[in-house]
XYZ file of C-alpha atoms in Angstrom:
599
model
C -21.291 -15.912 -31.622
C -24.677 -15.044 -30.918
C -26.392 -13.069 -27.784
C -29.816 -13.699 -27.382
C -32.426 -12.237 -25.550
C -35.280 -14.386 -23.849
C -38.193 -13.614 -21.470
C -39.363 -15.547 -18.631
C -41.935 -14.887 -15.859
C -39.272 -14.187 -13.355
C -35.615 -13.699 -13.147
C -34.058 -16.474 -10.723
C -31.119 -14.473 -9.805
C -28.047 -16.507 -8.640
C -24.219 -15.019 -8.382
C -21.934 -16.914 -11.014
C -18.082 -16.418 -11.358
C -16.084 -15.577 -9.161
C -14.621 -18.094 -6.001
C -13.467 -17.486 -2.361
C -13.033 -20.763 -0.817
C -12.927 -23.037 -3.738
C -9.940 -25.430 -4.045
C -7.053 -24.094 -6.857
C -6.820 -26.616 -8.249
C -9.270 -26.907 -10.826
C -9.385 -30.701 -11.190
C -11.838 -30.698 -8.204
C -14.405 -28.852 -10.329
C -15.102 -32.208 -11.591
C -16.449 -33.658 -8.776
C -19.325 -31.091 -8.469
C -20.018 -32.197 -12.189
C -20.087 -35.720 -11.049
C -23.009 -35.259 -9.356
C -24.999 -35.236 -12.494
C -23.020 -38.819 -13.972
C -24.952 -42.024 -12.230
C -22.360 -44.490 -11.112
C -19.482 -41.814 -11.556
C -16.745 -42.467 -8.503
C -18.041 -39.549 -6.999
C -21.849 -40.482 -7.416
C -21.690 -43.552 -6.148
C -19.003 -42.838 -2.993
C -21.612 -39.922 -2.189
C -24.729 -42.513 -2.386
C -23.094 -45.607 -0.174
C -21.256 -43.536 2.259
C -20.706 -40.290 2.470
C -24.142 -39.167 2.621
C -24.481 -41.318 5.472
C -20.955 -39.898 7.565
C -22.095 -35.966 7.224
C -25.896 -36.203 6.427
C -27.281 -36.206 10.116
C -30.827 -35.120 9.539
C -32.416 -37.888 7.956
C -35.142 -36.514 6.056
C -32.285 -34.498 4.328
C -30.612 -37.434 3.389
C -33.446 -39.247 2.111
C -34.153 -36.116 0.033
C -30.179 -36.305 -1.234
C -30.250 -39.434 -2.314
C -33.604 -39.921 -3.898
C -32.335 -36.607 -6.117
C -29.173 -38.745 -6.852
C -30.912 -41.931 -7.873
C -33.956 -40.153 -10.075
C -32.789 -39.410 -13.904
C -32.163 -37.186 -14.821
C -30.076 -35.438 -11.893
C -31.753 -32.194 -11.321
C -31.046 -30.490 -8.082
C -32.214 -26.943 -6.760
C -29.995 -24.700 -5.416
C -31.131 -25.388 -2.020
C -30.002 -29.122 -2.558
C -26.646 -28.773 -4.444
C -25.463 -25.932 -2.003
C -27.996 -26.301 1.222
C -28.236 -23.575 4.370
C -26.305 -22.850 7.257
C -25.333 -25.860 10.074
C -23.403 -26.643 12.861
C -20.569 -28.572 11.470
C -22.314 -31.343 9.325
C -23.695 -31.570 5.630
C -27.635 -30.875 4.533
C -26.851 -30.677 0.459
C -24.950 -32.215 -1.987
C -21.991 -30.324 -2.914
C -21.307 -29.297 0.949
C -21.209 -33.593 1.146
C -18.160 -33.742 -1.179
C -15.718 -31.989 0.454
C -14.474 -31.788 4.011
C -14.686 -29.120 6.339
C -12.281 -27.153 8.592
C -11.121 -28.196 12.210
C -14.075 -29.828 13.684
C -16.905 -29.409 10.983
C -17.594 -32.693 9.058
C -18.591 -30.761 5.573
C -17.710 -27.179 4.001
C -20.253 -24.503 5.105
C -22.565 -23.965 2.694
C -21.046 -20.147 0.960
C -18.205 -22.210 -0.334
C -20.435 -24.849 -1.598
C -22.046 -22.161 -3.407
C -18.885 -20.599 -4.772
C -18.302 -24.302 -5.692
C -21.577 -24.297 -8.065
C -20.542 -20.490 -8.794
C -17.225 -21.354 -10.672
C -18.549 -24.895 -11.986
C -20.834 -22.895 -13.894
C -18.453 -20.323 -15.102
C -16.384 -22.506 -16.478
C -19.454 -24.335 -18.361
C -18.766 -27.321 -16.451
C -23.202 -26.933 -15.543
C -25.965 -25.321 -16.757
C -28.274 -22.845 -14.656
C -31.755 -23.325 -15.477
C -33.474 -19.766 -14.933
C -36.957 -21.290 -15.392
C -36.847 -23.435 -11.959
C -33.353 -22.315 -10.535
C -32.161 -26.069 -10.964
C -28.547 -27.513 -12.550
C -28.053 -29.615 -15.782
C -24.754 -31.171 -16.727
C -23.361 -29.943 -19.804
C -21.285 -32.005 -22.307
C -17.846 -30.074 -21.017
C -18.810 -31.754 -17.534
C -19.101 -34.485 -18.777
C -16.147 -34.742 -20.825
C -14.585 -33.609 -17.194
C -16.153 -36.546 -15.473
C -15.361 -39.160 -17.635
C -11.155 -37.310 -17.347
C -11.551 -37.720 -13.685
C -12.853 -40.914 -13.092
C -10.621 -42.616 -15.757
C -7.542 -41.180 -13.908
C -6.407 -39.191 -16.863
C -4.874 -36.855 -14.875
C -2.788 -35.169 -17.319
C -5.032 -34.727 -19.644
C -7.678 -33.129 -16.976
C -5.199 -30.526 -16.774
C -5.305 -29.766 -20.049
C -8.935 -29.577 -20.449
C -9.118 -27.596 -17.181
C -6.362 -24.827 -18.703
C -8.067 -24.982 -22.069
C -11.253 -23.889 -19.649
C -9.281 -21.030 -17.906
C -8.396 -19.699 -20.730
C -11.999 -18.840 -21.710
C -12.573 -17.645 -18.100
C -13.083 -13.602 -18.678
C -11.545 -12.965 -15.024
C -8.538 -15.392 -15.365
C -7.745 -13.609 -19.063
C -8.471 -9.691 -17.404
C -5.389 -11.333 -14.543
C -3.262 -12.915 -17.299
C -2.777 -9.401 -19.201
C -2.835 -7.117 -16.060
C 0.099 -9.411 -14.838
C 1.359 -10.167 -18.094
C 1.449 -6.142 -19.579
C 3.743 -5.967 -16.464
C 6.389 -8.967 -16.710
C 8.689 -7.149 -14.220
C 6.292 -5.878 -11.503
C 4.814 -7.923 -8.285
C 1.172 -7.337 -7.350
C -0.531 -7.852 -3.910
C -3.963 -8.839 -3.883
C -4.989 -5.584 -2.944
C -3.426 -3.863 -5.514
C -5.374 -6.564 -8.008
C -8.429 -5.779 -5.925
C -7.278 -2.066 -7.473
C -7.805 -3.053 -10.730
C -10.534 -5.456 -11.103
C -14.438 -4.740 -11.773
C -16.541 -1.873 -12.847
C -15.152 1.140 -11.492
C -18.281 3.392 -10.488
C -19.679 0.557 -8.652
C -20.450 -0.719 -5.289
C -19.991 -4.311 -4.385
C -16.763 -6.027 -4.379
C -15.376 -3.511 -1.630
C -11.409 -3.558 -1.228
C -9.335 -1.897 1.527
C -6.292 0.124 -0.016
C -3.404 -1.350 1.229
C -2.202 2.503 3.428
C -4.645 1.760 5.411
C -3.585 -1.916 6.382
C 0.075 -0.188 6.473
C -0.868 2.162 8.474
C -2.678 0.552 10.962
C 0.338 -2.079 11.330
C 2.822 0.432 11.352
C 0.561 1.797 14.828
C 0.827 -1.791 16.082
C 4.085 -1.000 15.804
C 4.248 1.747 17.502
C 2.481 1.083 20.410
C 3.623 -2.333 20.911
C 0.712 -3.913 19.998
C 1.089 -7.682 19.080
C -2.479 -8.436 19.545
C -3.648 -5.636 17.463
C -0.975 -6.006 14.715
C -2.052 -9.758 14.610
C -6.401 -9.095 14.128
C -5.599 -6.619 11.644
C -3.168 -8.727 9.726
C -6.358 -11.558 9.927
C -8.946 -9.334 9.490
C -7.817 -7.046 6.929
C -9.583 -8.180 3.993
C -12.441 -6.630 1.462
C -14.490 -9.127 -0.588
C -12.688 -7.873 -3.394
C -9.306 -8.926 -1.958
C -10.596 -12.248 -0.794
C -11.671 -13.082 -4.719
C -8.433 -11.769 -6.093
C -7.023 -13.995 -3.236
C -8.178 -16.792 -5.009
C -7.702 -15.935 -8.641
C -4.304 -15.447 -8.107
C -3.960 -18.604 -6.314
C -5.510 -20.339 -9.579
C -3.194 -18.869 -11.358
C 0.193 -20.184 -9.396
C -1.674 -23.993 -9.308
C -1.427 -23.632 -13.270
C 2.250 -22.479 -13.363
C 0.499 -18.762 -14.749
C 2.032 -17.103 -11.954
C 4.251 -17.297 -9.091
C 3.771 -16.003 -5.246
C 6.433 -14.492 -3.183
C 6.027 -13.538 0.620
C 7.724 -9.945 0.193
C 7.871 -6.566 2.395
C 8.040 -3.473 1.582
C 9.157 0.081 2.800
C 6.364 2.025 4.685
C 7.006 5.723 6.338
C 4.606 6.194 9.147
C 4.256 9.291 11.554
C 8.225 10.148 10.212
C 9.460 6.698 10.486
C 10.563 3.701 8.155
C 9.301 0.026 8.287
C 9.815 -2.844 6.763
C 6.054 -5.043 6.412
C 4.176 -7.489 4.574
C 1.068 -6.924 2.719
C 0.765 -11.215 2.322
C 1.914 -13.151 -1.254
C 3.669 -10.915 -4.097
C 2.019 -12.431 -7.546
C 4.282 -11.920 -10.594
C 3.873 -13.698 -14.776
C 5.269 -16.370 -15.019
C 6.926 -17.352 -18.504
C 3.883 -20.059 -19.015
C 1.772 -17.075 -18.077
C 3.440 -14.823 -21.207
C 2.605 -18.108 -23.362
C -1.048 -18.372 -21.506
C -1.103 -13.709 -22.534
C -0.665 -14.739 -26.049
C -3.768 -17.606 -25.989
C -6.160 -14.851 -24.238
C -5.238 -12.258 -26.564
C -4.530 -14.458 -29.565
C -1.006 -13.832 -30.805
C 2.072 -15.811 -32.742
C 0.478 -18.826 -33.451
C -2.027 -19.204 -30.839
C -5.584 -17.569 -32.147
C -7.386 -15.307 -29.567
C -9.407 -18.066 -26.689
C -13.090 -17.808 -27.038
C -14.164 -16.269 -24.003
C -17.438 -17.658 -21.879
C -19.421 -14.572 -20.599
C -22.427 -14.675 -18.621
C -25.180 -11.998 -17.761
C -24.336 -12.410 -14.402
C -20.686 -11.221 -14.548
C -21.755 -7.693 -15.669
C -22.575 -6.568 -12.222
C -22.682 -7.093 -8.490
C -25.743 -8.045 -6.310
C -27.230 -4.557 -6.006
C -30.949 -4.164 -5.932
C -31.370 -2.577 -9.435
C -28.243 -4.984 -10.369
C -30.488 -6.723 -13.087
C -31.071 -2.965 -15.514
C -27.222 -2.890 -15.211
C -26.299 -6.508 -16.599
C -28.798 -6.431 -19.329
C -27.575 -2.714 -20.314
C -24.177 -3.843 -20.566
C -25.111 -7.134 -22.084
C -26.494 -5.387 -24.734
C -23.570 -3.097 -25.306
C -22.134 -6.492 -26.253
C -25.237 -7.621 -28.171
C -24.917 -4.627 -30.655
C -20.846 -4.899 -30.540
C -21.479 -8.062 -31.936
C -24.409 -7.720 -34.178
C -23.387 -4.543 -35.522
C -20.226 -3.820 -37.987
C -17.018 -3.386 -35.655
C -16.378 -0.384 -34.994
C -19.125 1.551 -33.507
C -19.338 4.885 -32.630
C -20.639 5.603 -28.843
C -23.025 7.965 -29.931
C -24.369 5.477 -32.486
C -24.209 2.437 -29.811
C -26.455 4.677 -27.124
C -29.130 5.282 -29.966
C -29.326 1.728 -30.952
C -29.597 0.377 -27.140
C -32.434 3.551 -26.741
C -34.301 3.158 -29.846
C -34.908 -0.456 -28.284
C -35.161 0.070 -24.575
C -35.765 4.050 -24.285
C -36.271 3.746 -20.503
C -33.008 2.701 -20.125
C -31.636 5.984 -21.104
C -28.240 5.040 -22.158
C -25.667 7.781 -22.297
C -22.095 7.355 -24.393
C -20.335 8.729 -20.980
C -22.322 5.949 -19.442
C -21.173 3.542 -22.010
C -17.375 5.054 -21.792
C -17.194 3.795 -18.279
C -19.118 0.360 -18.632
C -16.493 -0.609 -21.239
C -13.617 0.414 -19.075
C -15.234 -1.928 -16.568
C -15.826 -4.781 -18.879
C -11.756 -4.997 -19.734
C -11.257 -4.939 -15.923
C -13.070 -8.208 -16.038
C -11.610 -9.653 -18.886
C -13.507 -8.579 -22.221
C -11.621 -6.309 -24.466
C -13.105 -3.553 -25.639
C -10.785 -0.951 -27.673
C -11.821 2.941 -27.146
C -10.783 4.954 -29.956
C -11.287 8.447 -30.453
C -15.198 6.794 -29.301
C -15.317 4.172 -31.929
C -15.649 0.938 -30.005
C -14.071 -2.834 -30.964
C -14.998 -6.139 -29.170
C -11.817 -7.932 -29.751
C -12.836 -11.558 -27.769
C -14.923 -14.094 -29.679
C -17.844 -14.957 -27.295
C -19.056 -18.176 -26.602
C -22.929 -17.948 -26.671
C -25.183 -16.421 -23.790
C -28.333 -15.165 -22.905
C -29.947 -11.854 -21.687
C -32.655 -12.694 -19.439
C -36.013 -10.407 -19.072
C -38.538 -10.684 -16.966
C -41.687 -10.456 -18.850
C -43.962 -7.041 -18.563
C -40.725 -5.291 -16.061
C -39.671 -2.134 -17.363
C -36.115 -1.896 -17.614
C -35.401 1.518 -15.978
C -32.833 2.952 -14.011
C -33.451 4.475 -10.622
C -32.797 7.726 -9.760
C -29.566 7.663 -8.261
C -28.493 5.823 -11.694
C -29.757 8.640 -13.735
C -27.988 11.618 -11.193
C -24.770 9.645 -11.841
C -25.257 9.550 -15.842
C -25.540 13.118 -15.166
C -22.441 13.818 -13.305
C -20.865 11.662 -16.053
C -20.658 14.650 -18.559
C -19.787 17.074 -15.920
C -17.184 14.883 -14.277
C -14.608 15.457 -17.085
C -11.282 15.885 -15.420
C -11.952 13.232 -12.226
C -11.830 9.429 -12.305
C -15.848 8.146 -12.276
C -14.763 5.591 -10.158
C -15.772 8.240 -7.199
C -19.246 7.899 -8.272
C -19.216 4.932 -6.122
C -19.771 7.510 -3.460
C -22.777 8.763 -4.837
C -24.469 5.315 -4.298
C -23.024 4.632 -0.415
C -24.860 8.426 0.187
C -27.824 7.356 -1.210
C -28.290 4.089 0.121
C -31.478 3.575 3.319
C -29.137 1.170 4.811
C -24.979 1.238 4.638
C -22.903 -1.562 5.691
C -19.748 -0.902 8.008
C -17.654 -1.146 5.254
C -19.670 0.986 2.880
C -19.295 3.648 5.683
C -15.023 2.659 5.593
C -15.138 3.374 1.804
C -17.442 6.789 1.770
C -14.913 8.097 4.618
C -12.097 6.873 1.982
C -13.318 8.571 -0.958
C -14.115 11.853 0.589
C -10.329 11.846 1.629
C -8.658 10.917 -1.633
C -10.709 13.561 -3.483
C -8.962 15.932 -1.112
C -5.624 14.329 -1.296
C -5.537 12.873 -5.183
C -7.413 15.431 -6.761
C -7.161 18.931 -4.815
C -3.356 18.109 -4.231
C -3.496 18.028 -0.219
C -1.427 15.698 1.823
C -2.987 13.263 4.549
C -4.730 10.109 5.088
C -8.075 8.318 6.236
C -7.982 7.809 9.553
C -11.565 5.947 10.822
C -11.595 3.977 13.530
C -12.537 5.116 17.392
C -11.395 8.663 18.563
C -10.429 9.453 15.355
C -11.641 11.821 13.119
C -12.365 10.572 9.418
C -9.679 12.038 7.543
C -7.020 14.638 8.065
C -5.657 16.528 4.875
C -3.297 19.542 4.615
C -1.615 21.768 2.414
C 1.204 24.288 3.118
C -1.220 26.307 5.030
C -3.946 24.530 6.233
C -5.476 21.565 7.616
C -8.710 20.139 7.870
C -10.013 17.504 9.903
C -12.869 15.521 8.155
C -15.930 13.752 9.074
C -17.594 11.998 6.567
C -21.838 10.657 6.327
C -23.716 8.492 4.681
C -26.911 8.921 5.609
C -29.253 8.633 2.961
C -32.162 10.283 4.234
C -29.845 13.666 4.881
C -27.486 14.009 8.127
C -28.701 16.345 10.923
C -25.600 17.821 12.522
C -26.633 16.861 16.360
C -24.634 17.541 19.909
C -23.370 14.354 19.219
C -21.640 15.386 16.056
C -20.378 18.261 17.068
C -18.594 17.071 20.374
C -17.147 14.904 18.915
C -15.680 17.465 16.138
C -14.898 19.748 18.800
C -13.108 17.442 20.556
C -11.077 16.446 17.625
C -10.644 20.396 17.139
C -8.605 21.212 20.718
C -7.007 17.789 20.369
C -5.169 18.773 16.748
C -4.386 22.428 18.563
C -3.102 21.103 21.681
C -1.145 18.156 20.400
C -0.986 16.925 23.657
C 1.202 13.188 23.699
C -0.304 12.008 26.407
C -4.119 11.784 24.600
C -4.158 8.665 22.516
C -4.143 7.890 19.926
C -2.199 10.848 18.941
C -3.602 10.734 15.554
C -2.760 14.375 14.428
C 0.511 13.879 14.497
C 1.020 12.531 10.857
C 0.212 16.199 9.921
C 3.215 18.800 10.419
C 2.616 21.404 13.261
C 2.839 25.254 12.853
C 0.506 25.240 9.861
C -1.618 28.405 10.301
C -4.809 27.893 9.453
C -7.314 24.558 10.795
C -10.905 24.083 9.570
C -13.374 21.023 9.536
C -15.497 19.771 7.135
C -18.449 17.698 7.435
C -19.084 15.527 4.356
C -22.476 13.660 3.376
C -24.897 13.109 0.399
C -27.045 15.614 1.648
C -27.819 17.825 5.395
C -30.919 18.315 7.146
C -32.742 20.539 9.338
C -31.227 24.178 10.371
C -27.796 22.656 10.073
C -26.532 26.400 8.620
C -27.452 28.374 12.246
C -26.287 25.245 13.795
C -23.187 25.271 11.694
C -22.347 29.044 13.161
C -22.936 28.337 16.352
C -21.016 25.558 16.573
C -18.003 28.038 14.626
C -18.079 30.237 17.458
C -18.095 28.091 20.231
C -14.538 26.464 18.711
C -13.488 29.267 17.349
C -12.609 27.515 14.028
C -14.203 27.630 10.558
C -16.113 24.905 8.781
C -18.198 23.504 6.056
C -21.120 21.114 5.663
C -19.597 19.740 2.578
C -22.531 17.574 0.080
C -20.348 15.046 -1.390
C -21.982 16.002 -4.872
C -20.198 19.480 -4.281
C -17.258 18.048 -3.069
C -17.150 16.125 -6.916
C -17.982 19.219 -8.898
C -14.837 21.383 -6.545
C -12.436 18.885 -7.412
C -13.241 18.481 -11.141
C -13.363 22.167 -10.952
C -10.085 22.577 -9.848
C -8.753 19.743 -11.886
C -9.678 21.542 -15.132
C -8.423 24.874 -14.213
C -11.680 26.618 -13.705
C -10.692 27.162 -9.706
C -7.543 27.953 -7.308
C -6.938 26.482 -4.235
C -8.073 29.130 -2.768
C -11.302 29.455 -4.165
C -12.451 25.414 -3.572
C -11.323 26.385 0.140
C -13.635 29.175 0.182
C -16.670 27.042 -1.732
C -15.754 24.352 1.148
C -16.417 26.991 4.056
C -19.282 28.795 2.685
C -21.885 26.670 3.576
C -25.029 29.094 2.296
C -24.879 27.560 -1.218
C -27.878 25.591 -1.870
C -28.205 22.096 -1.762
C -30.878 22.129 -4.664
C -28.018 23.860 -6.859
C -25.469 20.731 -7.148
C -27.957 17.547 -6.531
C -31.631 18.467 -8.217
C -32.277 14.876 -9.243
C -31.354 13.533 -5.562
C -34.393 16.364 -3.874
């Protein structure tokens, strides 16, 4: 196996892998490969009629169909996977399949997922150098399957293919190390991808519980039915998918199931969707990805682009990870992590590569399917690895930003916490935070509280709610988390709102809704709040007291960096209870003491 690295002017990024409205059954992958076969079925049906029944502009079609008549077939992106439209087709792969009520074509983000997983399974070739598509000789060897009606043997070919699919081997041992448990797609979601980073966001499942179990409550049909529709991160819709290619190849079975939720002091009974559980193909399928019995290990087809999400500095994180597998492979198994950051420095120094930092990218890389063994910090590759490519743009520095290097930082100081709360570190620092960004930095403020400072409680979000509300046998405190990047000024706004909260969580009063307090016991003896955010401006501290004595409570301004170091703090023994509650209230520490990289 060889990993190569090669330079080009500029780095034509695309997203490969991973599917949310792609057909399960594999066997369709072919037809995006016939696109690339003159006078395949699907070539030809697309040339004298389809293109004609969902092609409305004209010029479009012309363009379609001169690509599929020149040789050799070499569409752009544009053309295989087009734009947005009203219902009808303007590229090729959005031509081959229909759409959904009234639209005549799929919308063009599944015919790029289309393209996405053709590609992963090595069904086409991305040219970086023009951002066009060749047909490789596996797509062919599809094609000619599929258009000689060898059905059976498709299959085959298509599970041979899965098999070397990273994700489908990381969901074949997760299920598989587990014969006896069922998994939602959330708690997949759970356990999939790089866990210190942002991208593939996924809702845990209390929250959809919780919020169903309200519906509940009040009655709600409507509600109960947009959350049960809504409720889904981009995570979950992937592992949505994945699963479902996994019960169309007899790797897994899914049951509808319900399961026991306690809400506000009562029991219900609800679904969380399909219950995914190995199948005993799928134990057969766990000894082909892992190589066992008979069966040697399946080679397993990794690409650049699987190493991270579509972050704006995504490209330094693929290629350093990429080359934790270049040196893996190059270099005699097994390596020390010291030794592996020296030899990915002494090559790229402005990467600065850190063996914490390398710890946690390996972690990641087996929650997408490529095994890497961790002992005692000598590393093993175990998968063979069909050939790829690091790609470089020529004369670019490959540095990480800031934030990057503040997180390699809090690596070594974060020794008792799960990194995967690092993700928050990102949200705070981002200039512009999407809705759910803002969900999962109000989420991961409240489990450090609840998972690693031992309180009880729950996020809450949503309007008229505070954040979170956490509690111990003593005290409570009602949370309100920020992600502003630029700092968060603690205005009027902010601090009605609080003190609204405040008298609402005293009073108790059933006739306010939603009566959100009440999931916390009453007659606890001490409340506080706590503002959370990356960092605070302005003369938040004499705005801070003020706003103490007007409510009569106490309170922190809470930087989330601080809120990392507390809980590690207390996780290693180094602080009581007591104390992090103290560190939480006394606001007077200085910011420059916990985040000096992030000034």
């Amino acid at each position: 196996m060889t990993i190569t690295v090669n330079q080009y002017d500029k780095l034509n990024n695309l997203s490969f892998g991973l599917g949310q409205d792609v057909s399960q059954n594999l066997k369709e992958l072919a037809k995006v490969a016939s696109i690339f076969v003159k006078d395949s079925n699907t070539h030809r049906w697309l040339l004298e009629n389809r293109l004609d029944e969902v092609v409305l502009d004209s010029d479009i079609k012309s363009e379609l169909k001169t690509i599929l008549s020149t040789s050799p077939i070499n569409p752009t992106w544009r053309q295989l996977t087009g734009t947005r439209t009203d219902g009808e087709a303007n590229s090729i792969v959005q031509a081959i399949f229909s759409g959904q009520g009234q639209r005549l074509a799929i919308v063009d983000w599944a015919a790029q997922n289309y393209v996405s997983v053709a590609v992963a399974f090595g069904l086409l070739k991305f040219k970086r150098t023009d951002k066009s598509f060749i047909l490789t000789s596996l797509g062919k060897e599809a094609v000619e399957l599929y258009d000689e009606n060898k059905m059976l043997e498709l299959d085959e070919f298509m599970y041979q293919r899965l098999l070397e699919y990273p994700y489908a081997a990381w969901l074949i041992r997760l299920l598989g190390n587990n014969p006896d448990k069922q998994f939602s797609k959330f708690d997949l979601a759970e356990n999939f991808g790089f866990i210190d980073e942002l991208g593939f966001d996924s809702i845990p499942v209390q929250i959809l519980l919780n919020g169903i179990a309200q519906a509940e409550l009040e009655n709600d049909n409507e509600s109960k039915k947009r959350i049960k529709s809504n409720f889904e991160g981009t995570s979950d819709k992937y592992m949505r998918w994945l699963a479902g290619v996994l019960v169309k190849a007899g790797l897994a079975t899914s049951t509808p199931q319900k399961v026991n939720h306690k809400y506000k002091g009562k029991d219900f009974l609800l679904s969380v969707g399909p219950m995914y559980q190995i199948t005993a193909k799928g134990l057969t399928a766990l000894k082909q990805v892992n190589g066992g019995s008979r069966y040697p290990r399946s080679s397993k087809r990794v690409m650049w682009e699987f190493l991270a999400t579509k972050d704006k500095n995504a490209s330094v994180l693929k290629t350093s990870r990429s080359l934790i597998l270049k040196y893996l492979v190059e270099k005699k198994n097994p390596i020390n992590v010291n030794k592996l950051a020296e030899f990915i420095n002494a090559d790229y120094p402005k990467l600065e590569v850190t063996p914490e930092e390398i710890i946690d990218d390996c972690k990641g890389m087996c929650r997408i399917g490529i095994e890497i063994i961790n002992s005692n910090d000598m590393l093993t590759l175990k998968e063979n690895l069909i050939d790829f490519e690091i790609p470089i743009e020529r004369e670019k520095v490959l540095e990480k930003t800031e934030v990057d290097k503040f997180k390699n930082l809090l690596r070594s100081r974060l020794t008792h916490i799960n990194h995967s709360y690092l993700k928050g570190i990102d949200i705070a620092s981002k200039k512009k935070t999407t809705n759910a960004e803002n969900t999962e930095f109000e989420i991961i403020s409240t489990q450090l509280f609840t998972d690693e400072l031992g309180f009880s409680g729950q996020h809450l979000g949503g309007s008229s709610k505070p954040d979170g509300l956490v509690w111990d046998e003593r005290s409570v405190f009602i949370l309100d988390s920020k992600a502003y990047s630029e700092g968060f000024s603690l205005t009027s706004g902010h601090t009605d709102a609080m003190g609204r909260y405040i008298r609402q969580f005293k009073e108790r009063d059933k006739r306010i809704t939603p009566t959100w307090w009440d999931i916390s016991p009453s007659g606890l003896s001490e409340s506080y709040f706590a503002y959370i955010s990356g960092r605070f401006l302005g003369n938040y501290e004499a705005q801070l007291k003020n706003f103490r004595q007007d409510v009569a409570t106490d309170g922190g301004a809470l930087e989330f960096v601080k809120l990392l170091l507390l809980a590690n703090a207390y996780k290693a023994g180094k602080m009581s209870l007591v104390q992090v509650k103290e560190s939480i209230l006394d606001y007077n520490i200085p910011y420059d003491k916990y985040a000096p990289l992030l000034m």
